[in-house]
Coordinates of C-alpha atoms in Angstrom, one line a residue:
X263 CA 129.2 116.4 107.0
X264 CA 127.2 116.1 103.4
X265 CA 125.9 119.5 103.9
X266 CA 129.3 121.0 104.8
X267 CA 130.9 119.3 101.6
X268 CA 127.8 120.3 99.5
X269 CA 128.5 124.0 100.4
X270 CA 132.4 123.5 99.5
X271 CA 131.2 122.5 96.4
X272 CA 129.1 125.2 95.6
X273 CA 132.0 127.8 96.6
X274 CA 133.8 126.0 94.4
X275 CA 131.2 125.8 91.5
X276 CA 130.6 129.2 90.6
X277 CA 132.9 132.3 89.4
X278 CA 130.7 135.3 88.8
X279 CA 132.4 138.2 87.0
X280 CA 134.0 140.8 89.0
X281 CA 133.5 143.2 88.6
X282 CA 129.8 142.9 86.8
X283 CA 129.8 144.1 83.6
X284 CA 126.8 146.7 83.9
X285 CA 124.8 148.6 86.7
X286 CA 121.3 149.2 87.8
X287 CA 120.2 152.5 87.0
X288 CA 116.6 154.2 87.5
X289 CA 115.3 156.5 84.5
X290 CA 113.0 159.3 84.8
X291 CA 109.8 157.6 84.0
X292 CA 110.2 154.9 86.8
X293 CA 112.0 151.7 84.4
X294 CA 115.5 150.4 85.2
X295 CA 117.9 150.3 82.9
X296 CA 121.4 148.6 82.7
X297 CA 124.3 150.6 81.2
X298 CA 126.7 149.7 79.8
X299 CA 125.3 146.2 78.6
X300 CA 122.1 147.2 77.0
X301 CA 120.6 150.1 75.1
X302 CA 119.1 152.8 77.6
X303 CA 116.9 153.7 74.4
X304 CA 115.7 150.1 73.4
X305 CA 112.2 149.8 73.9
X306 CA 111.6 146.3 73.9
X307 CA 113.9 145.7 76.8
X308 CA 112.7 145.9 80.2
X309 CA 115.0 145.2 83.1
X310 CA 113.4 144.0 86.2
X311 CA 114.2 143.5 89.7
X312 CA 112.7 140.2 91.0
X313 CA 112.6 138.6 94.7
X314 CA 113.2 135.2 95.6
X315 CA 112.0 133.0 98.1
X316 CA 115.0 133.0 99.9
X317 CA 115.2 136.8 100.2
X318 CA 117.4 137.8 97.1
X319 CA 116.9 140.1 94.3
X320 CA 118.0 139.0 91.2
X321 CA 118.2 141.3 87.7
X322 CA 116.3 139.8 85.0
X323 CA 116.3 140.9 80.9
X324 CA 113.1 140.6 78.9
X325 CA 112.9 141.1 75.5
X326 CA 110.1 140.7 73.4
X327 CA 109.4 140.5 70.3
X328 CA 106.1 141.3 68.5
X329 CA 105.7 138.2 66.4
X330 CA 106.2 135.8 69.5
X331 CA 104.0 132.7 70.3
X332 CA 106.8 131.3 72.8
X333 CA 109.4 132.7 75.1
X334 CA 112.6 131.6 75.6
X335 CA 114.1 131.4 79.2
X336 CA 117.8 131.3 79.2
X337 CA 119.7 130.2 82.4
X338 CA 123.5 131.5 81.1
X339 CA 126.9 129.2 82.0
X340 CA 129.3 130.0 85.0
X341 CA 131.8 133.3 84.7
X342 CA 128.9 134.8 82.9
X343 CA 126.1 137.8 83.5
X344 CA 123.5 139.3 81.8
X345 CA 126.0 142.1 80.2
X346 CA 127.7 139.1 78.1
X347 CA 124.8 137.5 77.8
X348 CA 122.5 140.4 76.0
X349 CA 123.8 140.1 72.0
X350 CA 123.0 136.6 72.4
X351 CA 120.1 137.2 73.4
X352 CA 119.6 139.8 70.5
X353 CA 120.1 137.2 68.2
X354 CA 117.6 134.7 69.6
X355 CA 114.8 137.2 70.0
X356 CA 115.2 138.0 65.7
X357 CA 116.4 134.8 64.2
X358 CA 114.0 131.9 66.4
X359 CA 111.1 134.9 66.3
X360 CA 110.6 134.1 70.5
X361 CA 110.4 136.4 73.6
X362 CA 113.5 136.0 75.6
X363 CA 114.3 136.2 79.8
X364 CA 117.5 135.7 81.1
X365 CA 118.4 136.4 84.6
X366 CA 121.7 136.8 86.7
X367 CA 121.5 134.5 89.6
X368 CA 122.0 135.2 93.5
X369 CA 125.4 136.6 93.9
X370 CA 126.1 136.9 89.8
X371 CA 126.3 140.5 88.2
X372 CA 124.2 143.2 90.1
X373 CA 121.9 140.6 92.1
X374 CA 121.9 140.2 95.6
X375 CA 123.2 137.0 97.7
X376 CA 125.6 134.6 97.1
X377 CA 125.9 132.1 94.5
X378 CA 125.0 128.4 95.5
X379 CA 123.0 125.5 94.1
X380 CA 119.6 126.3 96.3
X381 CA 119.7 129.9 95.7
X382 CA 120.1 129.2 92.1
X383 CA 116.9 127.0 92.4
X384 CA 115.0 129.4 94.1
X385 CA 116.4 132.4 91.2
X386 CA 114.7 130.1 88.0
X387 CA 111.4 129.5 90.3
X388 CA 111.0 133.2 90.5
X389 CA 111.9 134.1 86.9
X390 CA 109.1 131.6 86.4
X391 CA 106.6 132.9 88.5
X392 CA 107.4 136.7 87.4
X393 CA 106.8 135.1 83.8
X394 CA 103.4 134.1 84.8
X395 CA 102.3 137.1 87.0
X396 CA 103.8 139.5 85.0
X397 CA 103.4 138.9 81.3
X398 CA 100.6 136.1 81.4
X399 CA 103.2 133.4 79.7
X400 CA 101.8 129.5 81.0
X401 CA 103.9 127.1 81.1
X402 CA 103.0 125.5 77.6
X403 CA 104.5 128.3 75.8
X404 CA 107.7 128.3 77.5
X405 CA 111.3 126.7 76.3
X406 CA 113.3 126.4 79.1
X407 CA 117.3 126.9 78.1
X408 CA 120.3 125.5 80.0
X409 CA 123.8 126.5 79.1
X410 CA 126.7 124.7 81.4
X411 CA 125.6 124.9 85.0
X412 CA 122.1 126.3 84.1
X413 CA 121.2 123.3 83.1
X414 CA 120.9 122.6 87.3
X415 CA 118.3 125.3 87.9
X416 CA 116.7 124.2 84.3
X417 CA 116.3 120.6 84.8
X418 CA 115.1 121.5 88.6
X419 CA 112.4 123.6 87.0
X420 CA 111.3 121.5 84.0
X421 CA 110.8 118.0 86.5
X422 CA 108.3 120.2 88.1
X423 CA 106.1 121.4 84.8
X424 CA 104.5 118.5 82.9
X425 CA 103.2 120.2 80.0
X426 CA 106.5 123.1 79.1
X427 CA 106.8 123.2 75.4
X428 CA 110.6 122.0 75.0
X429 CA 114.1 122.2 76.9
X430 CA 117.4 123.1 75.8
X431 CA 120.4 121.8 76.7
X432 CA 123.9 123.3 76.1
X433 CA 126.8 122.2 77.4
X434 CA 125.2 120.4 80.0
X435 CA 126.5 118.8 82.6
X436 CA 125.4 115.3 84.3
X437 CA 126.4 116.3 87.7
X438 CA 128.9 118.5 89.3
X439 CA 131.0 116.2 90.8
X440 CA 130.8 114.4 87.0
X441 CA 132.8 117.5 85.5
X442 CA 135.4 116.8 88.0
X443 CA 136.2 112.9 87.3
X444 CA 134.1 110.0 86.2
X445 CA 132.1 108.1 88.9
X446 CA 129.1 105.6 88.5
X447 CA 128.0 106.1 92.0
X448 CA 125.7 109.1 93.6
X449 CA 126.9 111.1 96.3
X450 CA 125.1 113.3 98.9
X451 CA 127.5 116.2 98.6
X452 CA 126.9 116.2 94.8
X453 CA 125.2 119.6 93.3
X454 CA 123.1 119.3 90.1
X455 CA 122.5 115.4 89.7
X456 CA 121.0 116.5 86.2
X457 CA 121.7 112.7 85.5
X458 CA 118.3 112.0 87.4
X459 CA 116.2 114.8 87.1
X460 CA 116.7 114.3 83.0
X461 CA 114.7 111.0 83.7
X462 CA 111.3 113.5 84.9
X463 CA 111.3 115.8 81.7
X464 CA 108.1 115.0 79.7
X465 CA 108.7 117.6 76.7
X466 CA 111.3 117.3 73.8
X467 CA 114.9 117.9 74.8
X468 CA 117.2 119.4 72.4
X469 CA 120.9 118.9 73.4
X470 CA 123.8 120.9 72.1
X471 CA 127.4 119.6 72.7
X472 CA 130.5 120.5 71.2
X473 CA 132.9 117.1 70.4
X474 CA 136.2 119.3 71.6
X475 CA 134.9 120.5 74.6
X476 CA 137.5 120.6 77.3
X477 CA 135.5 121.6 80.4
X478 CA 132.3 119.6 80.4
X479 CA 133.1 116.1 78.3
X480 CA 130.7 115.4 75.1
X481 CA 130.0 112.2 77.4
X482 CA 127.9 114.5 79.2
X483 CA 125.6 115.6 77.0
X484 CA 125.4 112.5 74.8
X485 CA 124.2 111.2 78.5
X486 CA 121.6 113.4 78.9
X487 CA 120.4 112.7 75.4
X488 CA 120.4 109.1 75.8
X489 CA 118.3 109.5 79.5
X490 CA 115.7 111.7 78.3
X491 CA 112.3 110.5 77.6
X492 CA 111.4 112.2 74.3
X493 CA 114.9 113.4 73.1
X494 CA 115.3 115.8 70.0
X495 CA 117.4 115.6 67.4
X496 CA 121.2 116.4 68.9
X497 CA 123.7 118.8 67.5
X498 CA 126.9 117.7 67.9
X499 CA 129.3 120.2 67.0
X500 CA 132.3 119.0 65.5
X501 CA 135.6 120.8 66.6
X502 CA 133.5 123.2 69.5
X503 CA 134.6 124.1 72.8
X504 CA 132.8 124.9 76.0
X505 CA 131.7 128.9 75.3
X506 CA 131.8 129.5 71.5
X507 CA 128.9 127.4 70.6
X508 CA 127.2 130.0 69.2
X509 CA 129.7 131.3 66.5
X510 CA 129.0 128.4 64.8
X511 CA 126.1 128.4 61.7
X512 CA 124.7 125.0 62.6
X513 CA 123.7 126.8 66.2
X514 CA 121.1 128.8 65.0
X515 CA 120.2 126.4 62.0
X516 CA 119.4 123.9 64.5
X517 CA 117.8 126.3 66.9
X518 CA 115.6 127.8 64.6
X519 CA 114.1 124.6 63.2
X520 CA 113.6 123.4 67.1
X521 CA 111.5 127.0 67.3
X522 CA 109.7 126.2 64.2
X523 CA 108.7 122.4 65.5
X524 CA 107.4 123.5 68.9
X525 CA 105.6 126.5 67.8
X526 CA 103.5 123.7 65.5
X527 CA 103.0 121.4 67.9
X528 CA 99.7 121.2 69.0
X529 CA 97.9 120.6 72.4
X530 CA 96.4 117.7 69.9
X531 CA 100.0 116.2 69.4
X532 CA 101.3 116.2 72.8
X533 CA 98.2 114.2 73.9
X534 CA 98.8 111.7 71.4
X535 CA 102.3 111.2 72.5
X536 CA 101.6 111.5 76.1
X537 CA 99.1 108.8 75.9
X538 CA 101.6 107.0 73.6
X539 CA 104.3 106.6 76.2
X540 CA 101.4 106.1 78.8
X541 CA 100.3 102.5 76.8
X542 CA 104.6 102.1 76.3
X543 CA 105.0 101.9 80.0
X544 CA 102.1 100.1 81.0
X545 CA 103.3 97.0 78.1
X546 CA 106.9 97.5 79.8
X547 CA 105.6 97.6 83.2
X548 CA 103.0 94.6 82.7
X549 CA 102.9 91.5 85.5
X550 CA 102.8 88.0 84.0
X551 CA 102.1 85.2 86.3
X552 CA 103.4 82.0 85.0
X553 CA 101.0 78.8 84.6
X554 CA 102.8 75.7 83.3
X555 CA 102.4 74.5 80.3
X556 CA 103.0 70.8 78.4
X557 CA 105.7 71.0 76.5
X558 CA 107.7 68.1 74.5
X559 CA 109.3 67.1 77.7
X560 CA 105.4 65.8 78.7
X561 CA 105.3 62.3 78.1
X562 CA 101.9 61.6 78.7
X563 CA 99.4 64.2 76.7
X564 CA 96.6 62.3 76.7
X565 CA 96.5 61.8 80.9
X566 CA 93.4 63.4 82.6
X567 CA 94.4 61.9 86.4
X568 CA 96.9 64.8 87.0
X569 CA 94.8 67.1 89.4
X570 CA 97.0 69.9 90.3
X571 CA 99.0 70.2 86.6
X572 CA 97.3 68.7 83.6
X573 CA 98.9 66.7 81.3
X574 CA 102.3 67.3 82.8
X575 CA 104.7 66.5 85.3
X576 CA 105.8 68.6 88.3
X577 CA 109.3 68.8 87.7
X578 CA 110.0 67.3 84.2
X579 CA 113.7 67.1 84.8
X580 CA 112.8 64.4 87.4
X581 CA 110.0 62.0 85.9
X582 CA 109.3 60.2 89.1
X583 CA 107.9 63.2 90.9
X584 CA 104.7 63.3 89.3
X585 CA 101.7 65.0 90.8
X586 CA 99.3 61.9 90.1
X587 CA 100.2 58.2 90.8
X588 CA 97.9 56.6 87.5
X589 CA 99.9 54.0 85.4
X590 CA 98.5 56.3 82.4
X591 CA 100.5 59.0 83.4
X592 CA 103.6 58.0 85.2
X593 CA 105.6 55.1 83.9
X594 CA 105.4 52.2 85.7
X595 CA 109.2 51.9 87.3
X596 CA 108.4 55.7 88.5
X597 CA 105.1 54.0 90.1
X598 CA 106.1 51.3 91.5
X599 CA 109.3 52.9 93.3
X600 CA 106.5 55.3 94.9
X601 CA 104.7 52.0 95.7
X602 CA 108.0 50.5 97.8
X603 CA 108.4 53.6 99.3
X604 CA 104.8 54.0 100.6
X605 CA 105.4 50.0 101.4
X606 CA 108.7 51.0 103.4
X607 CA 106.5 53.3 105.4

């Protein structure tokens, strides 16, 4: 029943365009290119076909730029492909000075499939490994980005790489069935419980959220803020929506000087804090056993007879039940009631 419920979501979770906004087209010295989305003439774009583990082959954009140290891979928002996606993409390649993927996922513009929250998994794990096979990027130079449902497939990705370099979060959402109405509670035939995975992201989350968006709640990325282990600085647009993010000049301000901080940080750094948080859990985490200890309540400091608890009492809200019998310790109308009752016996 979960799994039948979990598909109904998914059906219901994703709108690709239609029709996609560009086509697949060979060129005569054996590239792809993607008319009419992106430049057939633009040499620092190359449009791939990659393969999934679930038997899908999904169109991915890489464009790179010759003063890179990082690359930026973008998972793009619902009713979206690459062919709206590629001036953003533009943009971030020039103004953050990073390498940029993006990918359509299974089902979304011309890849193959059908949309859903495993296939969308399985896209992001590919793009990955293409990144690493391909182009020789490692996972420490990579900023993983997540706008509106890619930050599923992101957060999926980044709870399985310790050591990425950052993660972006725009427009996030905490889970699917979270966008729909507010519950507390987890459900099996929930898609994208980015509410737990958060909790597994070791590297520096940036979260963007605009305070007027009407689709996904500010609550949601304000969430995922407070969740994450080594949270960035949050831009919190005032007055921005769901999709037009972008347009506004704090954006790129605040993206550019998230590019600048994680191109300086050193393996050095990330140590430091890694073994920082390390020594925080292991104080927040430590055991205590408790050992009693005299207090005021002890009436008799000075006693040495007490075998089992020195110098105090058992149960000092109850006198009487002291551990020793001595006169030195106990007061005498506690002793000699234990005397009558020993007597009684």
């Amino acid at each position: 029943m979960g799994c039948s419920v979990s598909r109904l979501a998914s059906k219901l979770a994703f709108f690709p365009p239609t029709p996609p906004t560009y086509r697949i087209e060979p060129l005569d010295d054996g590239r792809l290119s993607a008319p009419p989305a992106a430049p057939v003439n633009d040499d620092s774009l190359d449009v791939r076909l990659v393969e999934t583990r679930r038997g899908n082959k999904i169109v991915a954009f890489y464009l790179r730029n010759p003063l890179a140290r990082l690359t930026l891979l973008y998972s793009h928002g619902n009713a979206a492909d690459l062919g709206h996606m590629y001036e953003l993409f533009v943009q971030l390649r020039v103004n953050l000075r990073v390498n940029v993927i993006g990918y359509d996922y299974s089902g979304y513009g011309a890849s193959t499939g059908m949309p859903s929250e495993s296939n969308t998994y399985a896209d992001i794990e590919a793009i990955y490994s293409f990144l690493e096979t391909e182009y020789g990027v490692s996972q420490e130079d990579v900023i993983l980005y997540g706008q509106s449902v890619g930050s599923g497939p992101t957060l999926h990705l980044a709870a399985k790489l310790p050591r990425l370099r950052g993660v972006v979060l725009h427009s996030a959402i905490l889970s699917g069935l979270r966008v729909l109405c507010h519950v507390k509670f987890n459900f099996c035939f929930d898609i994208y419980k980015n509410i737990h995975k958060i909790r597994k992201v070791k590297c520096p989350v940036l979260v963007i959220h605009g305070t007027d968006d009407d689709v996904v709640n500010w609550l949601h990325g304000h969430g995922l803020w407070k969740k994450s282990k080594d949270p960035y600085d949050p831009l919190w647009i005032k007055g921005g929506g769901h999709s037009d993010l972008e347009f506004y000049p704090d954006y790129i301000r605040h993206m550019r000087k998230f590019a600048r901080e994680m191109e300086s940080i050193t393996t050095k750094t990330r140590l430091k804090k890694m073994r920082q948080h390390i020594h925080l859990r292991r104080r927040r985490f430590r055991i205590r056993l408790w050992r009693p200890s005299c207090t005021s309540r002890c009436q008799f400091p000075s006693c040495t007879g007490c075998v089992l608890w020195p110098k105090c009492c058992r149960l000092p809200k109850y006198p009487c039940s002291c551990v020793c019998s001595c006169r030195d310790c106990c007061p005498s109308s506690c002793c000699d009631a234990k005397a009558g009752n020993r007597n009684r016996k």
